[in-house]
XYZ file of N, CA and C in Angstrom:
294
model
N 12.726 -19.183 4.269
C 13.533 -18.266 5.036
C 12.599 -17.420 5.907
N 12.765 -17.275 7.276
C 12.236 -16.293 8.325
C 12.973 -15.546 8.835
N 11.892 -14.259 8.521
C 12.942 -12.801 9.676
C 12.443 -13.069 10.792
N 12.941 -11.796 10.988
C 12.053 -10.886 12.531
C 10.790 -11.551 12.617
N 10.517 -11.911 14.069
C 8.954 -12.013 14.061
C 8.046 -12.711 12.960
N 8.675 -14.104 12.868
C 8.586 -15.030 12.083
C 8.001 -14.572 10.592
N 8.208 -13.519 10.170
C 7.522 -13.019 8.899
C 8.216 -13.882 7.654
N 7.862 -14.055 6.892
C 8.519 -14.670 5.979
C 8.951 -13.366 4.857
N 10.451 -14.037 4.314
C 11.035 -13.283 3.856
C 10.723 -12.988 2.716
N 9.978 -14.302 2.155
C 9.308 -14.214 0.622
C 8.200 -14.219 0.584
N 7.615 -13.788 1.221
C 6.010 -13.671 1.415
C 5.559 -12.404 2.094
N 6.467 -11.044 2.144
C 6.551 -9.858 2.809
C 4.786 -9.235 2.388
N 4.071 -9.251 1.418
C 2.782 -9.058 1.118
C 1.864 -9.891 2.630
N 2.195 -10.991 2.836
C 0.954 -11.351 3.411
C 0.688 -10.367 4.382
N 1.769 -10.313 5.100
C 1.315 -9.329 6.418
C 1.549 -7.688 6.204
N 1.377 -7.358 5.067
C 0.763 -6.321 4.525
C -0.707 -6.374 4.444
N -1.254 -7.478 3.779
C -1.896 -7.850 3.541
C -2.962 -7.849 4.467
N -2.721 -8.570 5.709
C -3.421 -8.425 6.817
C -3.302 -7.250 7.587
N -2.615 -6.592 7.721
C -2.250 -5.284 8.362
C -3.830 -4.256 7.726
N -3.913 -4.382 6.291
C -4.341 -3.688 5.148
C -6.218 -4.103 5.332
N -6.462 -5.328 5.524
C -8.045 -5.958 6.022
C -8.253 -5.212 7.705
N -7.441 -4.806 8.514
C -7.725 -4.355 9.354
C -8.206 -2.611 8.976
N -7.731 -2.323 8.434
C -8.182 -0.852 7.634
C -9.242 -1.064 7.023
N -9.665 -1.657 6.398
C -10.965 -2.385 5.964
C -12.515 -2.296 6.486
N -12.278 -2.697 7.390
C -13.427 -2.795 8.412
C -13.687 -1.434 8.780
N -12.608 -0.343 9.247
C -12.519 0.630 9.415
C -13.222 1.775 8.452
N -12.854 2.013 7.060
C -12.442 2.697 6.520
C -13.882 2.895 5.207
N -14.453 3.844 4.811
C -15.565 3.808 3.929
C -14.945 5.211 3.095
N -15.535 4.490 1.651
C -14.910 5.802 0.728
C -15.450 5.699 -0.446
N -15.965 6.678 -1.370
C -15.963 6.269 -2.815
C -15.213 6.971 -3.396
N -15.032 5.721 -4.529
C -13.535 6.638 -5.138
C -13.971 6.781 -6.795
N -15.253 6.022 -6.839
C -15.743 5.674 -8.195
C -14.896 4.348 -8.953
N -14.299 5.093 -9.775
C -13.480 3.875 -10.659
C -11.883 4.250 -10.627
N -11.778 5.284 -9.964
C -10.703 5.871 -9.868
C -9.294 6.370 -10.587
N -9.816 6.341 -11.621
C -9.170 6.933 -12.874
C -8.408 8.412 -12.775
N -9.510 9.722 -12.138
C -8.516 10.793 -11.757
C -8.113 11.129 -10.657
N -8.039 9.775 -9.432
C -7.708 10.220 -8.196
C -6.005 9.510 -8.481
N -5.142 10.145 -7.907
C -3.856 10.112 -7.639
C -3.661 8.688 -6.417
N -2.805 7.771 -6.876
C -2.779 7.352 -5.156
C -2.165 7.853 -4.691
N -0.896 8.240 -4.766
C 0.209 8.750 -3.902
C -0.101 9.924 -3.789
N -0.587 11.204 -4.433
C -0.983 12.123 -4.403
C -2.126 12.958 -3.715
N -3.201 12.183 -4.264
C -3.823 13.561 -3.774
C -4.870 12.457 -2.646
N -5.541 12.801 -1.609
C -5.670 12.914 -0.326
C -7.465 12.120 -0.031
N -7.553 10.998 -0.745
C -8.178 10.474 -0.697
C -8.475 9.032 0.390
N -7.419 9.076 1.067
C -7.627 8.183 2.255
C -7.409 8.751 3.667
N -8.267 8.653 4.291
C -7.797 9.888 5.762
C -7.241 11.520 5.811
N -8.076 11.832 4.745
C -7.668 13.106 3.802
C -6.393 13.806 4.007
N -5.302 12.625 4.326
C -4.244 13.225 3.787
C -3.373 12.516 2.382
N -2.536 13.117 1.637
C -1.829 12.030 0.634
C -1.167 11.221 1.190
N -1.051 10.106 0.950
C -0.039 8.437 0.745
C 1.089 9.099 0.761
N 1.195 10.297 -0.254
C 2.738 10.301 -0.107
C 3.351 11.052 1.100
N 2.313 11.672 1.730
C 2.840 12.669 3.193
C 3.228 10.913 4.058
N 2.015 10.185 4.614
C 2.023 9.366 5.252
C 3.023 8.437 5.224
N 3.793 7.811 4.230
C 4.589 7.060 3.933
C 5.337 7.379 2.546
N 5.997 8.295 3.077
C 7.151 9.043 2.120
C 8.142 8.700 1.601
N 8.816 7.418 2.704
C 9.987 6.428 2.261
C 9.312 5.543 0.913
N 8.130 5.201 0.957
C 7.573 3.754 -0.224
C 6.851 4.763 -0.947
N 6.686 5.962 -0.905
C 6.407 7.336 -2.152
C 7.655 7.263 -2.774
N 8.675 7.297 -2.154
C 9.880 7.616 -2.568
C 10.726 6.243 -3.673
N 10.020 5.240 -3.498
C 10.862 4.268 -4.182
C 9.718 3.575 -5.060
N 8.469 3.780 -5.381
C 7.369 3.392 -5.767
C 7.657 3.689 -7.410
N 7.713 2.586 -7.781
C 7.547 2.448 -9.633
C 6.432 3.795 -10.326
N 5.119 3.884 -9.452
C 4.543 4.586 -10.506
C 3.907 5.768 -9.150
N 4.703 6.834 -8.982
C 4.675 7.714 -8.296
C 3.261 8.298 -8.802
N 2.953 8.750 -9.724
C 2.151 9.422 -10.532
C 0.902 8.623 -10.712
N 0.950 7.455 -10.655
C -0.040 6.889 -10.901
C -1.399 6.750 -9.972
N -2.446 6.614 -11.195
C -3.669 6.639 -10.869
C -4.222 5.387 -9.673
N -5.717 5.495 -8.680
C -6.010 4.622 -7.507
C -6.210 3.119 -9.092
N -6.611 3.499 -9.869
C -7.083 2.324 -10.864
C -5.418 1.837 -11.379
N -4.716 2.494 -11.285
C -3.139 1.979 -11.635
C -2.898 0.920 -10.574
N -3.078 1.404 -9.653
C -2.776 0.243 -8.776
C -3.436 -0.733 -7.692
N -4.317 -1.067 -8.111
C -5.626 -1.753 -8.383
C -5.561 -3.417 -8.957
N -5.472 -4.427 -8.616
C -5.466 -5.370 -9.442
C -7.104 -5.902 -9.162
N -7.561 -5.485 -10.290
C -9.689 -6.040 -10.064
C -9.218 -7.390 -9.917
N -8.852 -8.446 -10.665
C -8.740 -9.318 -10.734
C -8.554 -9.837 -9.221
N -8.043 -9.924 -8.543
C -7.528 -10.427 -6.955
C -7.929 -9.511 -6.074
N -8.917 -8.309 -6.510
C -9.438 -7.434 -5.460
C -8.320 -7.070 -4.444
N -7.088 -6.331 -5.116
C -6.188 -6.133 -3.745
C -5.458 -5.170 -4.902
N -4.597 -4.481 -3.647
C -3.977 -3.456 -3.944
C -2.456 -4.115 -5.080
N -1.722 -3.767 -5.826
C -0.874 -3.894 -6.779
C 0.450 -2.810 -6.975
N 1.248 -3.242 -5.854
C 1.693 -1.886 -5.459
C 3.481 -2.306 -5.754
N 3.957 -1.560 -6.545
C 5.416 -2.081 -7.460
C 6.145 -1.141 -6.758
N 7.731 -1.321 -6.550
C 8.583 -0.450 -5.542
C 9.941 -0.713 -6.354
N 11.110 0.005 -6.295
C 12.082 -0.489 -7.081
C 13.058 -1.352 -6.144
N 12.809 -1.377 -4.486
C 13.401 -1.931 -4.416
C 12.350 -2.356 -2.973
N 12.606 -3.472 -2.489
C 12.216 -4.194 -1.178
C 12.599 -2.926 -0.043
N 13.594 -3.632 0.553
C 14.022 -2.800 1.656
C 14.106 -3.468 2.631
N 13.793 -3.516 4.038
C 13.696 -4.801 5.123
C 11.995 -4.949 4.916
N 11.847 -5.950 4.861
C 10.531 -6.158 5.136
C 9.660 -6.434 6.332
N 10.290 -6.644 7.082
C 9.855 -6.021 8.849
C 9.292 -4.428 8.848
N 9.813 -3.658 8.456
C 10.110 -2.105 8.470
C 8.860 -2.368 7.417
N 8.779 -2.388 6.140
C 7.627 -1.983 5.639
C 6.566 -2.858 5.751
N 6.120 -3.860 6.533
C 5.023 -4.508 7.504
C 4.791 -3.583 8.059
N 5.532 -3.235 8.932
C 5.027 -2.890 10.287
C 4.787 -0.737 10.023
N 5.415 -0.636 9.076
C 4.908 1.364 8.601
C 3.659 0.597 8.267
N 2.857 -0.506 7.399
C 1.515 -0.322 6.827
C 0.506 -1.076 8.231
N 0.765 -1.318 9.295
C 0.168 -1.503 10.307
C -0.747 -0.127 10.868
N -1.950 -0.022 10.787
C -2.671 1.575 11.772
C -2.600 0.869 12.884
């Protein structure tokens, strides 16, 4: 199945995904192991919080509270990021695009 802008409907991560390697190149930080940094919280990427920046996927995010190591998968070196619900997935592609 394809949306908008040939994204695939079941594959809404990839082009997160790529959106997310373009920040990459960009972006230098230590966070250590990240155990008491907040993701959504406290202001460790472009020193503002995740949750100011994207308030709608703060707002529906499984582990609001949770730690940068919560959502973290070491294993696949990528972010692990649980929501209760989808939403359009055009719309949240294109909010994680800088």
């Amino acid at each position: 199945m394809v949306g908008k802008n040939n994204c695939s409907l079941r594959s809404p991560w990839i082009s997160i995904s790529r959106a997310w390697r373009k920040v990459e190149v960009l972006a230098t930080f230590n966070i250590g192991n990240g155990r008491r940094i907040g993701f959504w919280g406290d202001p460790w990427f472009e020193k503002v919080a995740l949750k100011l920046q994207f308030l709608k996927l703060f707002r529906i995010a499984l582990s609001p509270k949770g730690s940068i190591e919560d959502h973290w998968d070491s294993i696949t070196q990528s972010w692990a990021l649980l929501f209760r619900r989808m939403g359009k997935v055009e719309v949240l592609a294109e909010r994680l695009k800088w």
